[in-house]
Amino acid sequence: MPALPHILKNRRRQAPHISPYVSAHIQTAVRAALKDPVGRRDFALAADGARIATKLTSTFESLSDLSAPQPPENVLDEDMRAISHWLLPNGHGQVGIKLPSFVYPTNVTIDHIPKEIAADIHQAPRHMVLWGMLEGRANERRRIAWQEKFRASALALNLTRDAPPITNNATFLPIAAFEYDIHAEYAVQTFPVDALVVDSCIYFGAVVLEVQTNWGAPSTRLYRVRIHGNEISE
């Protein structure tokens, strides 16, 4: 009888038996949770050389005393903590992004934190336009050759301007117009670039994301912007 407590103690230390099937299922679920849901290279990632184009980015003279300013550089970071965002004191603004290389863009992704943990999901951006900055003679020739099609596409997208509010005297082309949906199943949402832009083979080394509206809050939080596409070959 004196040995009984020792035996029970050893039994309590033994790990529960898990079948190989259950173990494999758990490992698959963990890998899926850790895997990036987009699965595309992000050319707007600071760690890969992307930078904020300050002359193409909105600046705000003052923010609420209750809100700590959050810099636009945050949108180029993988950090998705609630404090890591760019704070716009209203529903509109723009951020310029210098890409690490020239890219044929195919998609743009907007990351936001899930609505279940957001302090106010209405601070999420809603209507946005992605603009590409035109550079080089070859691109200009392509733009002229496709000018009428681009104009018709802009009308179809209900765009009333041919450039973002801040241009720094550069020429721009609208390459995507889309709406982030706070009611969607996933907080990370990917949108296609206009098929005409893809077909035109115009490449870009800098883009501007224009936030036109949010979901009704006094201020806007933009967490992350990703630019996807194909890097041009030398």
JSON list of C-alpha atoms in Angstrom, two decimals:
[
{"chain": "A", "resi": 1, "resn": "MET", "atom": "CA", "xyz": [0.00, 0.00, 0.00]},
{"chain": "A", "resi": 2, "resn": "PRO", "atom": "CA", "xyz": [2.75, 2.59, 0.68]},
{"chain": "A", "resi": 3, "resn": "ALA", "atom": "CA", "xyz": [3.85, 2.30, -2.95]},
{"chain": "A", "resi": 4, "resn": "LEU", "atom": "CA", "xyz": [0.41, 3.14, -4.34]},
{"chain": "A", "resi": 5, "resn": "PRO", "atom": "CA", "xyz": [0.73, 6.97, -4.28]},
{"chain": "A", "resi": 6, "resn": "HIS", "atom": "CA", "xyz": [4.02, 6.69, -6.17]},
{"chain": "A", "resi": 7, "resn": "ILE", "atom": "CA", "xyz": [2.37, 4.56, -8.86]},
{"chain": "A", "resi": 8, "resn": "LEU", "atom": "CA", "xyz": [-0.49, 7.04, -9.25]},
{"chain": "A", "resi": 9, "resn": "LYS", "atom": "CA", "xyz": [1.99, 9.90, -9.48]},
{"chain": "A", "resi": 10, "resn": "ASN", "atom": "CA", "xyz": [3.80, 8.20, -12.33]},
{"chain": "A", "resi": 11, "resn": "ARG", "atom": "CA", "xyz": [0.53, 7.52, -14.10]},
{"chain": "A", "resi": 12, "resn": "ARG", "atom": "CA", "xyz": [-0.44, 11.18, -13.90]},
{"chain": "A", "resi": 13, "resn": "ARG", "atom": "CA", "xyz": [2.82, 12.12, -15.62]},
{"chain": "A", "resi": 14, "resn": "GLN", "atom": "CA", "xyz": [2.17, 9.91, -18.63]},
{"chain": "A", "resi": 15, "resn": "ALA", "atom": "CA", "xyz": [1.07, 11.81, -21.74]},
{"chain": "A", "resi": 16, "resn": "PRO", "atom": "CA", "xyz": [-2.35, 10.87, -23.10]},
{"chain": "A", "resi": 17, "resn": "HIS", "atom": "CA", "xyz": [-2.30, 8.64, -26.14]},
{"chain": "A", "resi": 18, "resn": "ILE", "atom": "CA", "xyz": [-3.15, 10.44, -29.40]},
{"chain": "A", "resi": 19, "resn": "SER", "atom": "CA", "xyz": [-3.84, 8.41, -32.51]},
{"chain": "A", "resi": 20, "resn": "PRO", "atom": "CA", "xyz": [-1.65, 9.05, -35.58]},
{"chain": "A", "resi": 21, "resn": "TYR", "atom": "CA", "xyz": [-4.75, 10.23, -37.46]},
{"chain": "A", "resi": 22, "resn": "VAL", "atom": "CA", "xyz": [-5.60, 12.88, -34.86]},
{"chain": "A", "resi": 23, "resn": "SER", "atom": "CA", "xyz": [-1.95, 13.95, -34.60]},
{"chain": "A", "resi": 24, "resn": "ALA", "atom": "CA", "xyz": [-1.69, 14.41, -38.37]},
{"chain": "A", "resi": 25, "resn": "HIS", "atom": "CA", "xyz": [-4.95, 16.38, -38.41]},
{"chain": "A", "resi": 26, "resn": "ILE", "atom": "CA", "xyz": [-3.66, 18.71, -35.67]},
{"chain": "A", "resi": 27, "resn": "GLN", "atom": "CA", "xyz": [-0.39, 19.30, -37.49]},
{"chain": "A", "resi": 28, "resn": "THR", "atom": "CA", "xyz": [-2.24, 20.09, -40.73]},
{"chain": "A", "resi": 29, "resn": "ALA", "atom": "CA", "xyz": [-4.50, 22.59, -38.92]},
{"chain": "A", "resi": 30, "resn": "VAL", "atom": "CA", "xyz": [-1.50, 24.32, -37.32]},
{"chain": "A", "resi": 31, "resn": "ARG", "atom": "CA", "xyz": [0.31, 24.61, -40.64]},
{"chain": "A", "resi": 32, "resn": "ALA", "atom": "CA", "xyz": [-2.81, 26.05, -42.28]},
{"chain": "A", "resi": 33, "resn": "ALA", "atom": "CA", "xyz": [-3.21, 28.62, -39.49]},
{"chain": "A", "resi": 34, "resn": "LEU", "atom": "CA", "xyz": [0.41, 29.75, -39.82]},
{"chain": "A", "resi": 35, "resn": "LYS", "atom": "CA", "xyz": [0.38, 29.87, -43.61]},
{"chain": "A", "resi": 36, "resn": "ASP", "atom": "CA", "xyz": [-0.21, 33.24, -45.26]},
{"chain": "A", "resi": 37, "resn": "PRO", "atom": "CA", "xyz": [-3.72, 33.16, -46.79]},
{"chain": "A", "resi": 38, "resn": "VAL", "atom": "CA", "xyz": [-2.69, 35.20, -49.83]},
{"chain": "A", "resi": 39, "resn": "GLY", "atom": "CA", "xyz": [0.19, 33.07, -51.06]},
{"chain": "A", "resi": 40, "resn": "ARG", "atom": "CA", "xyz": [1.67, 35.76, -53.33]},
{"chain": "A", "resi": 41, "resn": "ARG", "atom": "CA", "xyz": [4.84, 37.79, -53.13]},
{"chain": "A", "resi": 42, "resn": "ASP", "atom": "CA", "xyz": [4.29, 41.23, -51.64]},
{"chain": "A", "resi": 43, "resn": "PHE", "atom": "CA", "xyz": [6.23, 43.92, -53.49]},
{"chain": "A", "resi": 44, "resn": "ALA", "atom": "CA", "xyz": [5.07, 46.53, -50.96]},
{"chain": "A", "resi": 45, "resn": "LEU", "atom": "CA", "xyz": [6.87, 44.89, -48.04]},
{"chain": "A", "resi": 46, "resn": "ALA", "atom": "CA", "xyz": [9.40, 47.09, -46.24]},
{"chain": "A", "resi": 47, "resn": "ALA", "atom": "CA", "xyz": [11.52, 44.04, -45.37]},
{"chain": "A", "resi": 48, "resn": "ASP", "atom": "CA", "xyz": [12.01, 43.47, -49.12]},
{"chain": "A", "resi": 49, "resn": "GLY", "atom": "CA", "xyz": [12.92, 47.08, -49.88]},
{"chain": "A", "resi": 50, "resn": "ALA", "atom": "CA", "xyz": [9.60, 48.90, -50.39]},
{"chain": "A", "resi": 51, "resn": "ARG", "atom": "CA", "xyz": [9.48, 52.47, -49.06]},
{"chain": "A", "resi": 52, "resn": "ILE", "atom": "CA", "xyz": [6.92, 55.19, -48.48]},
{"chain": "A", "resi": 53, "resn": "ALA", "atom": "CA", "xyz": [6.97, 57.88, -51.17]},
{"chain": "A", "resi": 54, "resn": "THR", "atom": "CA", "xyz": [6.53, 60.83, -48.83]},
{"chain": "A", "resi": 55, "resn": "LYS", "atom": "CA", "xyz": [5.85, 63.35, -51.62]},
{"chain": "A", "resi": 56, "resn": "LEU", "atom": "CA", "xyz": [2.89, 61.22, -52.72]},
{"chain": "A", "resi": 57, "resn": "THR", "atom": "CA", "xyz": [1.52, 60.62, -49.22]},
{"chain": "A", "resi": 58, "resn": "SER", "atom": "CA", "xyz": [-1.06, 62.64, -47.31]},
{"chain": "A", "resi": 59, "resn": "THR", "atom": "CA", "xyz": [0.13, 64.59, -44.29]},
{"chain": "A", "resi": 60, "resn": "PHE", "atom": "CA", "xyz": [-2.08, 65.74, -41.46]},
{"chain": "A", "resi": 61, "resn": "GLU", "atom": "CA", "xyz": [-1.33, 68.82, -39.37]},
{"chain": "A", "resi": 62, "resn": "SER", "atom": "CA", "xyz": [-3.05, 67.54, -36.27]},
{"chain": "A", "resi": 63, "resn": "LEU", "atom": "CA", "xyz": [-4.75, 64.51, -34.82]},
{"chain": "A", "resi": 64, "resn": "SER", "atom": "CA", "xyz": [-6.98, 64.14, -31.81]},
{"chain": "A", "resi": 65, "resn": "ASP", "atom": "CA", "xyz": [-5.16, 64.56, -28.53]},
{"chain": "A", "resi": 66, "resn": "LEU", "atom": "CA", "xyz": [-6.53, 61.16, -27.56]},
{"chain": "A", "resi": 67, "resn": "SER", "atom": "CA", "xyz": [-4.94, 59.42, -30.54]},
{"chain": "A", "resi": 68, "resn": "ALA", "atom": "CA", "xyz": [-1.21, 58.80, -30.93]},
{"chain": "A", "resi": 69, "resn": "PRO", "atom": "CA", "xyz": [-0.09, 59.47, -34.52]},
{"chain": "A", "resi": 70, "resn": "GLN", "atom": "CA", "xyz": [0.61, 56.27, -36.44]},
{"chain": "A", "resi": 71, "resn": "PRO", "atom": "CA", "xyz": [3.00, 56.64, -39.42]},
{"chain": "A", "resi": 72, "resn": "PRO", "atom": "CA", "xyz": [2.28, 55.48, -42.98]},
{"chain": "A", "resi": 73, "resn": "GLU", "atom": "CA", "xyz": [5.32, 53.18, -42.81]},
{"chain": "A", "resi": 74, "resn": "ASN", "atom": "CA", "xyz": [3.14, 50.78, -40.81]},
{"chain": "A", "resi": 75, "resn": "VAL", "atom": "CA", "xyz": [1.25, 49.75, -43.96]},
{"chain": "A", "resi": 76, "resn": "LEU", "atom": "CA", "xyz": [4.44, 48.18, -45.33]},
{"chain": "A", "resi": 77, "resn": "ASP", "atom": "CA", "xyz": [4.92, 45.95, -42.29]},
{"chain": "A", "resi": 78, "resn": "GLU", "atom": "CA", "xyz": [3.74, 42.40, -41.58]},
{"chain": "A", "resi": 79, "resn": "ASP", "atom": "CA", "xyz": [2.95, 43.39, -38.00]},
{"chain": "A", "resi": 80, "resn": "MET", "atom": "CA", "xyz": [-0.82, 43.14, -37.59]},
{"chain": "A", "resi": 81, "resn": "ARG", "atom": "CA", "xyz": [-1.15, 44.11, -33.96]},
{"chain": "A", "resi": 82, "resn": "ALA", "atom": "CA", "xyz": [-3.96, 46.55, -33.23]},
{"chain": "A", "resi": 83, "resn": "ILE", "atom": "CA", "xyz": [-1.48, 49.40, -32.68]},
{"chain": "A", "resi": 84, "resn": "SER", "atom": "CA", "xyz": [0.33, 48.84, -36.00]},
{"chain": "A", "resi": 85, "resn": "HIS", "atom": "CA", "xyz": [-1.62, 50.88, -38.53]},
{"chain": "A", "resi": 86, "resn": "TRP", "atom": "CA", "xyz": [-1.65, 54.23, -40.35]},
{"chain": "A", "resi": 87, "resn": "LEU", "atom": "CA", "xyz": [-4.18, 56.55, -38.77]},
{"chain": "A", "resi": 88, "resn": "LEU", "atom": "CA", "xyz": [-6.07, 58.95, -41.02]},
{"chain": "A", "resi": 89, "resn": "PRO", "atom": "CA", "xyz": [-8.05, 61.56, -39.06]},
{"chain": "A", "resi": 90, "resn": "ASN", "atom": "CA", "xyz": [-10.91, 61.37, -41.56]},
{"chain": "A", "resi": 91, "resn": "GLY", "atom": "CA", "xyz": [-12.27, 59.04, -44.22]},
{"chain": "A", "resi": 92, "resn": "HIS", "atom": "CA", "xyz": [-9.83, 59.79, -47.01]},
{"chain": "A", "resi": 93, "resn": "GLY", "atom": "CA", "xyz": [-6.15, 60.11, -47.81]},
{"chain": "A", "resi": 94, "resn": "GLN", "atom": "CA", "xyz": [-3.45, 58.54, -49.94]},
{"chain": "A", "resi": 95, "resn": "VAL", "atom": "CA", "xyz": [-0.19, 56.69, -49.43]},
{"chain": "A", "resi": 96, "resn": "GLY", "atom": "CA", "xyz": [2.56, 56.49, -52.03]},
{"chain": "A", "resi": 97, "resn": "ILE", "atom": "CA", "xyz": [4.66, 53.33, -52.16]},
{"chain": "A", "resi": 98, "resn": "LYS", "atom": "CA", "xyz": [8.02, 53.01, -53.90]},
{"chain": "A", "resi": 99, "resn": "LEU", "atom": "CA", "xyz": [8.42, 49.39, -54.95]},
{"chain": "A", "resi": 100, "resn": "PRO", "atom": "CA", "xyz": [11.82, 47.66, -54.74]},
{"chain": "A", "resi": 101, "resn": "SER", "atom": "CA", "xyz": [11.68, 46.86, -58.48]},
{"chain": "A", "resi": 102, "resn": "PHE", "atom": "CA", "xyz": [9.54, 47.46, -61.54]},
{"chain": "A", "resi": 103, "resn": "VAL", "atom": "CA", "xyz": [6.49, 45.21, -61.52]},
{"chain": "A", "resi": 104, "resn": "TYR", "atom": "CA", "xyz": [3.67, 44.17, -63.81]},
{"chain": "A", "resi": 105, "resn": "PRO", "atom": "CA", "xyz": [0.88, 44.41, -61.19]},
{"chain": "A", "resi": 106, "resn": "THR", "atom": "CA", "xyz": [-1.84, 41.78, -61.03]},
{"chain": "A", "resi": 107, "resn": "ASN", "atom": "CA", "xyz": [-3.48, 42.19, -57.59]},
{"chain": "A", "resi": 108, "resn": "VAL", "atom": "CA", "xyz": [-3.65, 44.35, -54.50]},
{"chain": "A", "resi": 109, "resn": "THR", "atom": "CA", "xyz": [-4.39, 43.05, -50.99]},
{"chain": "A", "resi": 110, "resn": "ILE", "atom": "CA", "xyz": [-5.78, 45.03, -48.08]},
{"chain": "A", "resi": 111, "resn": "ASP", "atom": "CA", "xyz": [-5.17, 43.61, -44.60]},
{"chain": "A", "resi": 112, "resn": "HIS", "atom": "CA", "xyz": [-7.28, 44.58, -41.60]},
{"chain": "A", "resi": 113, "resn": "ILE", "atom": "CA", "xyz": [-7.69, 43.05, -38.17]},
{"chain": "A", "resi": 114, "resn": "PRO", "atom": "CA", "xyz": [-10.78, 40.84, -37.75]},
{"chain": "A", "resi": 115, "resn": "LYS", "atom": "CA", "xyz": [-13.96, 42.65, -36.78]},
{"chain": "A", "resi": 116, "resn": "GLU", "atom": "CA", "xyz": [-14.21, 40.49, -33.67]},
{"chain": "A", "resi": 117, "resn": "ILE", "atom": "CA", "xyz": [-11.17, 42.25, -32.14]},
{"chain": "A", "resi": 118, "resn": "ALA", "atom": "CA", "xyz": [-11.43, 45.68, -33.78]},
{"chain": "A", "resi": 119, "resn": "ALA", "atom": "CA", "xyz": [-12.27, 48.57, -31.46]},
{"chain": "A", "resi": 120, "resn": "ASP", "atom": "CA", "xyz": [-14.41, 50.05, -34.24]},
{"chain": "A", "resi": 121, "resn": "ILE", "atom": "CA", "xyz": [-14.65, 48.08, -37.48]},
{"chain": "A", "resi": 122, "resn": "HIS", "atom": "CA", "xyz": [-16.18, 51.16, -39.14]},
{"chain": "A", "resi": 123, "resn": "GLN", "atom": "CA", "xyz": [-12.66, 52.64, -39.18]},
{"chain": "A", "resi": 124, "resn": "ALA", "atom": "CA", "xyz": [-11.77, 50.18, -41.94]},
{"chain": "A", "resi": 125, "resn": "PRO", "atom": "CA", "xyz": [-11.26, 51.71, -45.40]},
{"chain": "A", "resi": 126, "resn": "ARG", "atom": "CA", "xyz": [-14.06, 51.11, -47.87]},
{"chain": "A", "resi": 127, "resn": "HIS", "atom": "CA", "xyz": [-13.75, 52.55, -51.39]},
{"chain": "A", "resi": 128, "resn": "MET", "atom": "CA", "xyz": [-10.19, 52.70, -52.73]},
{"chain": "A", "resi": 129, "resn": "VAL", "atom": "CA", "xyz": [-8.32, 53.30, -55.97]},
{"chain": "A", "resi": 130, "resn": "LEU", "atom": "CA", "xyz": [-4.84, 52.02, -56.77]},
{"chain": "A", "resi": 131, "resn": "TRP", "atom": "CA", "xyz": [-2.89, 54.32, -59.06]},
{"chain": "A", "resi": 132, "resn": "GLY", "atom": "CA", "xyz": [0.30, 53.45, -60.91]},
{"chain": "A", "resi": 133, "resn": "MET", "atom": "CA", "xyz": [2.90, 56.13, -61.59]},
{"chain": "A", "resi": 134, "resn": "LEU", "atom": "CA", "xyz": [3.98, 56.12, -65.23]},
{"chain": "A", "resi": 135, "resn": "GLU", "atom": "CA", "xyz": [7.71, 56.15, -65.89]},
{"chain": "A", "resi": 136, "resn": "GLY", "atom": "CA", "xyz": [9.74, 55.65, -69.05]},
{"chain": "A", "resi": 137, "resn": "ARG", "atom": "CA", "xyz": [9.15, 56.20, -72.76]},
{"chain": "A", "resi": 138, "resn": "ALA", "atom": "CA", "xyz": [8.06, 52.62, -73.44]},
{"chain": "A", "resi": 139, "resn": "ASN", "atom": "CA", "xyz": [5.30, 52.90, -70.86]},
{"chain": "A", "resi": 140, "resn": "GLU", "atom": "CA", "xyz": [4.19, 56.26, -72.24]},
{"chain": "A", "resi": 141, "resn": "ARG", "atom": "CA", "xyz": [3.92, 54.76, -75.73]},
{"chain": "A", "resi": 142, "resn": "ARG", "atom": "CA", "xyz": [1.80, 51.93, -74.36]},
{"chain": "A", "resi": 143, "resn": "ARG", "atom": "CA", "xyz": [-0.41, 54.39, -72.48]},
{"chain": "A", "resi": 144, "resn": "ILE", "atom": "CA", "xyz": [-1.03, 56.41, -75.66]},
{"chain": "A", "resi": 145, "resn": "ALA", "atom": "CA", "xyz": [-1.73, 53.27, -77.68]},
{"chain": "A", "resi": 146, "resn": "TRP", "atom": "CA", "xyz": [-4.30, 52.11, -75.10]},
{"chain": "A", "resi": 147, "resn": "GLN", "atom": "CA", "xyz": [-5.60, 55.59, -74.25]},
{"chain": "A", "resi": 148, "resn": "GLU", "atom": "CA", "xyz": [-9.16, 55.17, -75.52]},
{"chain": "A", "resi": 149, "resn": "LYS", "atom": "CA", "xyz": [-9.57, 51.80, -73.80]},
{"chain": "A", "resi": 150, "resn": "PHE", "atom": "CA", "xyz": [-8.18, 53.21, -70.56]},
{"chain": "A", "resi": 151, "resn": "ARG", "atom": "CA", "xyz": [-10.62, 56.13, -70.74]},
{"chain": "A", "resi": 152, "resn": "ALA", "atom": "CA", "xyz": [-13.57, 53.78, -71.23]},
{"chain": "A", "resi": 153, "resn": "SER", "atom": "CA", "xyz": [-12.36, 51.63, -68.34]},
{"chain": "A", "resi": 154, "resn": "ALA", "atom": "CA", "xyz": [-12.08, 54.66, -66.06]},
{"chain": "A", "resi": 155, "resn": "LEU", "atom": "CA", "xyz": [-15.68, 55.61, -66.87]},
{"chain": "A", "resi": 156, "resn": "ALA", "atom": "CA", "xyz": [-16.81, 52.07, -66.11]},
{"chain": "A", "resi": 157, "resn": "LEU", "atom": "CA", "xyz": [-15.10, 52.34, -62.72]},
{"chain": "A", "resi": 158, "resn": "ASN", "atom": "CA", "xyz": [-16.87, 55.67, -62.05]},
{"chain": "A", "resi": 159, "resn": "LEU", "atom": "CA", "xyz": [-13.58, 57.54, -61.78]},
{"chain": "A", "resi": 160, "resn": "THR", "atom": "CA", "xyz": [-13.97, 61.28, -62.25]},
{"chain": "A", "resi": 161, "resn": "ARG", "atom": "CA", "xyz": [-10.25, 62.12, -62.07]},
{"chain": "A", "resi": 162, "resn": "ASP", "atom": "CA", "xyz": [-7.21, 60.92, -64.00]},
{"chain": "A", "resi": 163, "resn": "ALA", "atom": "CA", "xyz": [-4.85, 61.11, -61.03]},
{"chain": "A", "resi": 164, "resn": "PRO", "atom": "CA", "xyz": [-4.85, 60.93, -57.22]},
{"chain": "A", "resi": 165, "resn": "PRO", "atom": "CA", "xyz": [-5.20, 64.21, -55.26]},
{"chain": "A", "resi": 166, "resn": "ILE", "atom": "CA", "xyz": [-1.43, 64.47, -54.74]},
{"chain": "A", "resi": 167, "resn": "THR", "atom": "CA", "xyz": [0.66, 63.88, -57.87]},
{"chain": "A", "resi": 168, "resn": "ASN", "atom": "CA", "xyz": [3.99, 65.70, -57.36]},
{"chain": "A", "resi": 169, "resn": "ASN", "atom": "CA", "xyz": [3.75, 66.50, -61.11]},
{"chain": "A", "resi": 170, "resn": "ALA", "atom": "CA", "xyz": [3.83, 62.82, -62.07]},
{"chain": "A", "resi": 171, "resn": "THR", "atom": "CA", "xyz": [1.52, 61.07, -64.55]},
{"chain": "A", "resi": 172, "resn": "PHE", "atom": "CA", "xyz": [-0.75, 58.34, -63.21]},
{"chain": "A", "resi": 173, "resn": "LEU", "atom": "CA", "xyz": [-2.93, 55.55, -64.46]},
{"chain": "A", "resi": 174, "resn": "PRO", "atom": "CA", "xyz": [-5.79, 54.03, -62.43]},
{"chain": "A", "resi": 175, "resn": "ILE", "atom": "CA", "xyz": [-5.03, 50.33, -62.21]},
{"chain": "A", "resi": 176, "resn": "ALA", "atom": "CA", "xyz": [-7.68, 49.09, -59.74]},
{"chain": "A", "resi": 177, "resn": "ALA", "atom": "CA", "xyz": [-10.82, 50.38, -58.03]},
{"chain": "A", "resi": 178, "resn": "PHE", "atom": "CA", "xyz": [-12.40, 48.26, -55.32]},
{"chain": "A", "resi": 179, "resn": "GLU", "atom": "CA", "xyz": [-14.35, 48.10, -52.07]},
{"chain": "A", "resi": 180, "resn": "TYR", "atom": "CA", "xyz": [-13.11, 46.51, -48.86]},
{"chain": "A", "resi": 181, "resn": "ASP", "atom": "CA", "xyz": [-16.00, 44.63, -47.23]},
{"chain": "A", "resi": 182, "resn": "ILE", "atom": "CA", "xyz": [-16.17, 44.57, -43.42]},
{"chain": "A", "resi": 183, "resn": "HIS", "atom": "CA", "xyz": [-18.96, 41.96, -43.65]},
{"chain": "A", "resi": 184, "resn": "ALA", "atom": "CA", "xyz": [-16.85, 39.47, -45.61]},
{"chain": "A", "resi": 185, "resn": "GLU", "atom": "CA", "xyz": [-15.71, 36.22, -44.04]},
{"chain": "A", "resi": 186, "resn": "TYR", "atom": "CA", "xyz": [-12.02, 37.13, -44.14]},
{"chain": "A", "resi": 187, "resn": "ALA", "atom": "CA", "xyz": [-10.29, 40.32, -42.96]},
{"chain": "A", "resi": 188, "resn": "VAL", "atom": "CA", "xyz": [-7.53, 39.93, -45.57]},
{"chain": "A", "resi": 189, "resn": "GLN", "atom": "CA", "xyz": [-9.01, 40.67, -49.01]},
{"chain": "A", "resi": 190, "resn": "THR", "atom": "CA", "xyz": [-7.35, 40.54, -52.44]},
{"chain": "A", "resi": 191, "resn": "PHE", "atom": "CA", "xyz": [-8.57, 42.46, -55.50]},
{"chain": "A", "resi": 192, "resn": "PRO", "atom": "CA", "xyz": [-7.59, 42.19, -59.18]},
{"chain": "A", "resi": 193, "resn": "VAL", "atom": "CA", "xyz": [-5.86, 44.86, -61.21]},
{"chain": "A", "resi": 194, "resn": "ASP", "atom": "CA", "xyz": [-7.84, 46.06, -64.22]},
{"chain": "A", "resi": 195, "resn": "ALA", "atom": "CA", "xyz": [-7.46, 43.47, -66.99]},
{"chain": "A", "resi": 196, "resn": "LEU", "atom": "CA", "xyz": [-6.64, 46.25, -69.49]},
{"chain": "A", "resi": 197, "resn": "VAL", "atom": "CA", "xyz": [-3.62, 47.26, -67.41]},
{"chain": "A", "resi": 198, "resn": "VAL", "atom": "CA", "xyz": [-2.44, 43.67, -67.27]},
{"chain": "A", "resi": 199, "resn": "ASP", "atom": "CA", "xyz": [-2.91, 43.24, -71.03]},
{"chain": "A", "resi": 200, "resn": "SER", "atom": "CA", "xyz": [-1.12, 46.52, -71.80]},
{"chain": "A", "resi": 201, "resn": "CYS", "atom": "CA", "xyz": [2.10, 45.23, -70.19]},
{"chain": "A", "resi": 202, "resn": "ILE", "atom": "CA", "xyz": [2.72, 48.58, -68.50]},
{"chain": "A", "resi": 203, "resn": "TYR", "atom": "CA", "xyz": [4.99, 48.18, -65.51]},
{"chain": "A", "resi": 204, "resn": "PHE", "atom": "CA", "xyz": [5.30, 50.37, -62.42]},
{"chain": "A", "resi": 205, "resn": "GLY", "atom": "CA", "xyz": [7.98, 51.21, -59.89]},
{"chain": "A", "resi": 206, "resn": "ALA", "atom": "CA", "xyz": [5.69, 53.27, -57.66]},
{"chain": "A", "resi": 207, "resn": "VAL", "atom": "CA", "xyz": [1.99, 53.17, -56.81]},
{"chain": "A", "resi": 208, "resn": "VAL", "atom": "CA", "xyz": [-0.46, 55.25, -54.80]},
{"chain": "A", "resi": 209, "resn": "LEU", "atom": "CA", "xyz": [-3.32, 53.80, -52.78]},
{"chain": "A", "resi": 210, "resn": "GLU", "atom": "CA", "xyz": [-6.08, 56.37, -52.47]},
{"chain": "A", "resi": 211, "resn": "VAL", "atom": "CA", "xyz": [-8.59, 55.80, -49.68]},
{"chain": "A", "resi": 212, "resn": "GLN", "atom": "CA", "xyz": [-11.77, 57.56, -50.77]},
{"chain": "A", "resi": 213, "resn": "THR", "atom": "CA", "xyz": [-14.15, 56.54, -47.97]},
{"chain": "A", "resi": 214, "resn": "ASN", "atom": "CA", "xyz": [-14.32, 54.41, -44.86]},
{"chain": "A", "resi": 215, "resn": "TRP", "atom": "CA", "xyz": [-17.29, 52.66, -43.24]},
{"chain": "A", "resi": 216, "resn": "GLY", "atom": "CA", "xyz": [-18.60, 55.71, -41.38]},
{"chain": "A", "resi": 217, "resn": "ALA", "atom": "CA", "xyz": [-16.18, 56.34, -38.51]},
{"chain": "A", "resi": 218, "resn": "PRO", "atom": "CA", "xyz": [-14.61, 59.78, -37.90]},
{"chain": "A", "resi": 219, "resn": "SER", "atom": "CA", "xyz": [-11.12, 58.34, -38.59]},
{"chain": "A", "resi": 220, "resn": "THR", "atom": "CA", "xyz": [-9.62, 55.54, -40.66]},
{"chain": "A", "resi": 221, "resn": "ARG", "atom": "CA", "xyz": [-7.14, 52.79, -39.85]},
{"chain": "A", "resi": 222, "resn": "LEU", "atom": "CA", "xyz": [-5.15, 51.29, -42.70]},
{"chain": "A", "resi": 223, "resn": "TYR", "atom": "CA", "xyz": [-3.19, 48.26, -41.50]},
{"chain": "A", "resi": 224, "resn": "ARG", "atom": "CA", "xyz": [-1.38, 46.80, -44.48]},
{"chain": "A", "resi": 225, "resn": "VAL", "atom": "CA", "xyz": [-1.22, 47.18, -48.24]},
{"chain": "A", "resi": 226, "resn": "ARG", "atom": "CA", "xyz": [0.24, 44.47, -50.45]},
{"chain": "A", "resi": 227, "resn": "ILE", "atom": "CA", "xyz": [1.08, 44.76, -54.13]},
{"chain": "A", "resi": 228, "resn": "HIS", "atom": "CA", "xyz": [1.32, 41.55, -56.16]},
{"chain": "A", "resi": 229, "resn": "GLY", "atom": "CA", "xyz": [2.51, 40.93, -59.66]},
{"chain": "A", "resi": 230, "resn": "ASN", "atom": "CA", "xyz": [5.44, 39.84, -61.75]},
{"chain": "A", "resi": 231, "resn": "GLU", "atom": "CA", "xyz": [8.86, 41.43, -61.58]},
{"chain": "A", "resi": 232, "resn": "ILE", "atom": "CA", "xyz": [10.12, 42.54, -64.97]},
{"chain": "A", "resi": 233, "resn": "SER", "atom": "CA", "xyz": [13.13, 40.67, -66.30]},
{"chain": "A", "resi": 234, "resn": "GLU", "atom": "CA", "xyz": [16.32, 42.53, -67.05]}
]
